[in-house]
Amino acid sequence: WNTDVHVPFVLPVEQLLTFVSIAVYWLLSLQHYQSYQAWLEHSVSDREDHHIEWVRNFLIALGLTLILWVALVVWDRWVAKLNYFEQFPFYLWLAILAYYLGTEGYRHARHSYPLWQQVSHSGSTAYPVRASMPLAAVPVREGVDISLRAHKWRERLVQEEWWRDPELSLQSLARHLGTNTSDLSRAINEGMGQNFNELINRMRVDAVKAALVHPHQSQGLLELAFAAGFSSKASFNRCFKLYTGQTPSAYRQSVLPTV
């Protein structure tokens, strides 16, 4: 059975179905990963704290593994037979890949990732929102000046200093303003020419810059960063360098009064 039926007929079908299955799940996983990363960019203010680099690394490694696996099968079937010892390094690599996925999953198990909020087909979020002030509850619709609405919402954001909340998200800001995430995102993107993450973190960086030039400022950089709403040193350093072109330490040195 093994020599006359399984190897020549059953095994090729099994291998083909295995490759197709892995390829389909790999593509779906990659699309989901990219969509989630894009959603983070437009929906949370602490986006830097939620990179899933270990998932990205695994997907890259899995894609390369699939290509290598197909190449080995083609070589074994149509070029030269590979014995157990010649195939052993590949199976060892599969074991390493599995251990990597398990180890990284365990290491990040306690990290709380933002819940991906789904949007209804009508363009509004599927969850209810409550306004903190009724005057802000008019949604952005066709015929309404998006730039004007965006300007008013930005004024409220600055006035209330909601940007100092390290857990501020597009959803929570929409609740503060009495609108939905779809209209708010559109106002930020089209009315301000930014995404949510950039809008909030620019405000935080500007607050740190203003504090650094204050003549009686005595706080450390991290104290200023946390007071401005940054939730980690990594996100603070990355955003500050992105929006000023300098590291926080270099910027502080550049604004210190010369003796």
PDB file of N, CA and C in Angstrom, residues 18 61 113 136 160 220 247 254 257:
ATOM      1  N   THR A  18      -1.902  20.589   1.941  1.00  0.00           N
ATOM      2  CA  THR A  18      -1.177  21.230   3.045  1.00  0.00           C
ATOM      3  C   THR A  18      -0.649  22.590   2.625  1.00  0.00           C
ATOM      4  N   ALA A  61       8.703  34.591   8.573  1.00  0.00           N
ATOM      5  CA  ALA A  61       9.392  33.300   8.635  1.00  0.00           C
ATOM      6  C   ALA A  61       8.528  32.184   8.066  1.00  0.00           C
ATOM      7  N   TYR A 113      -3.906  44.380  24.428  1.00  0.00           N
ATOM      8  CA  TYR A 113      -3.995  45.035  23.128  1.00  0.00           C
ATOM      9  C   TYR A 113      -5.382  45.661  22.959  1.00  0.00           C
ATOM     10  N   ALA A 136     -21.955  69.221  21.097  1.00  0.00           N
ATOM     11  CA  ALA A 136     -21.029  68.594  20.164  1.00  0.00           C
ATOM     12  C   ALA A 136     -21.634  67.402  19.455  1.00  0.00           C
ATOM     13  N   GLU A 160     -10.222  70.943  26.853  1.00  0.00           N
ATOM     14  CA  GLU A 160     -10.437  69.957  27.910  1.00  0.00           C
ATOM     15  C   GLU A 160      -9.181  69.151  28.242  1.00  0.00           C
ATOM     16  N   GLY A 220      12.070  66.113  35.187  1.00  0.00           N
ATOM     17  CA  GLY A 220      12.813  65.324  34.234  1.00  0.00           C
ATOM     18  C   GLY A 220      12.013  65.091  32.978  1.00  0.00           C
ATOM     19  N   THR A 247      16.242  64.080  19.346  1.00  0.00           N
ATOM     20  CA  THR A 247      15.879  63.309  20.529  1.00  0.00           C
ATOM     21  C   THR A 247      15.477  64.278  21.634  1.00  0.00           C
ATOM     22  N   SER A 254      19.435  72.002  23.342  1.00  0.00           N
ATOM     23  CA  SER A 254      19.405  73.101  22.373  1.00  0.00           C
ATOM     24  C   SER A 254      18.625  74.316  22.872  1.00  0.00           C
ATOM     25  N   PRO A 257      19.336  77.816  28.246  1.00  0.00           N
ATOM     26  CA  PRO A 257      19.990  79.128  28.111  1.00  0.00           C
ATOM     27  C   PRO A 257      21.501  79.011  28.241  1.00  0.00           C
TER      28      PRO A 257
END
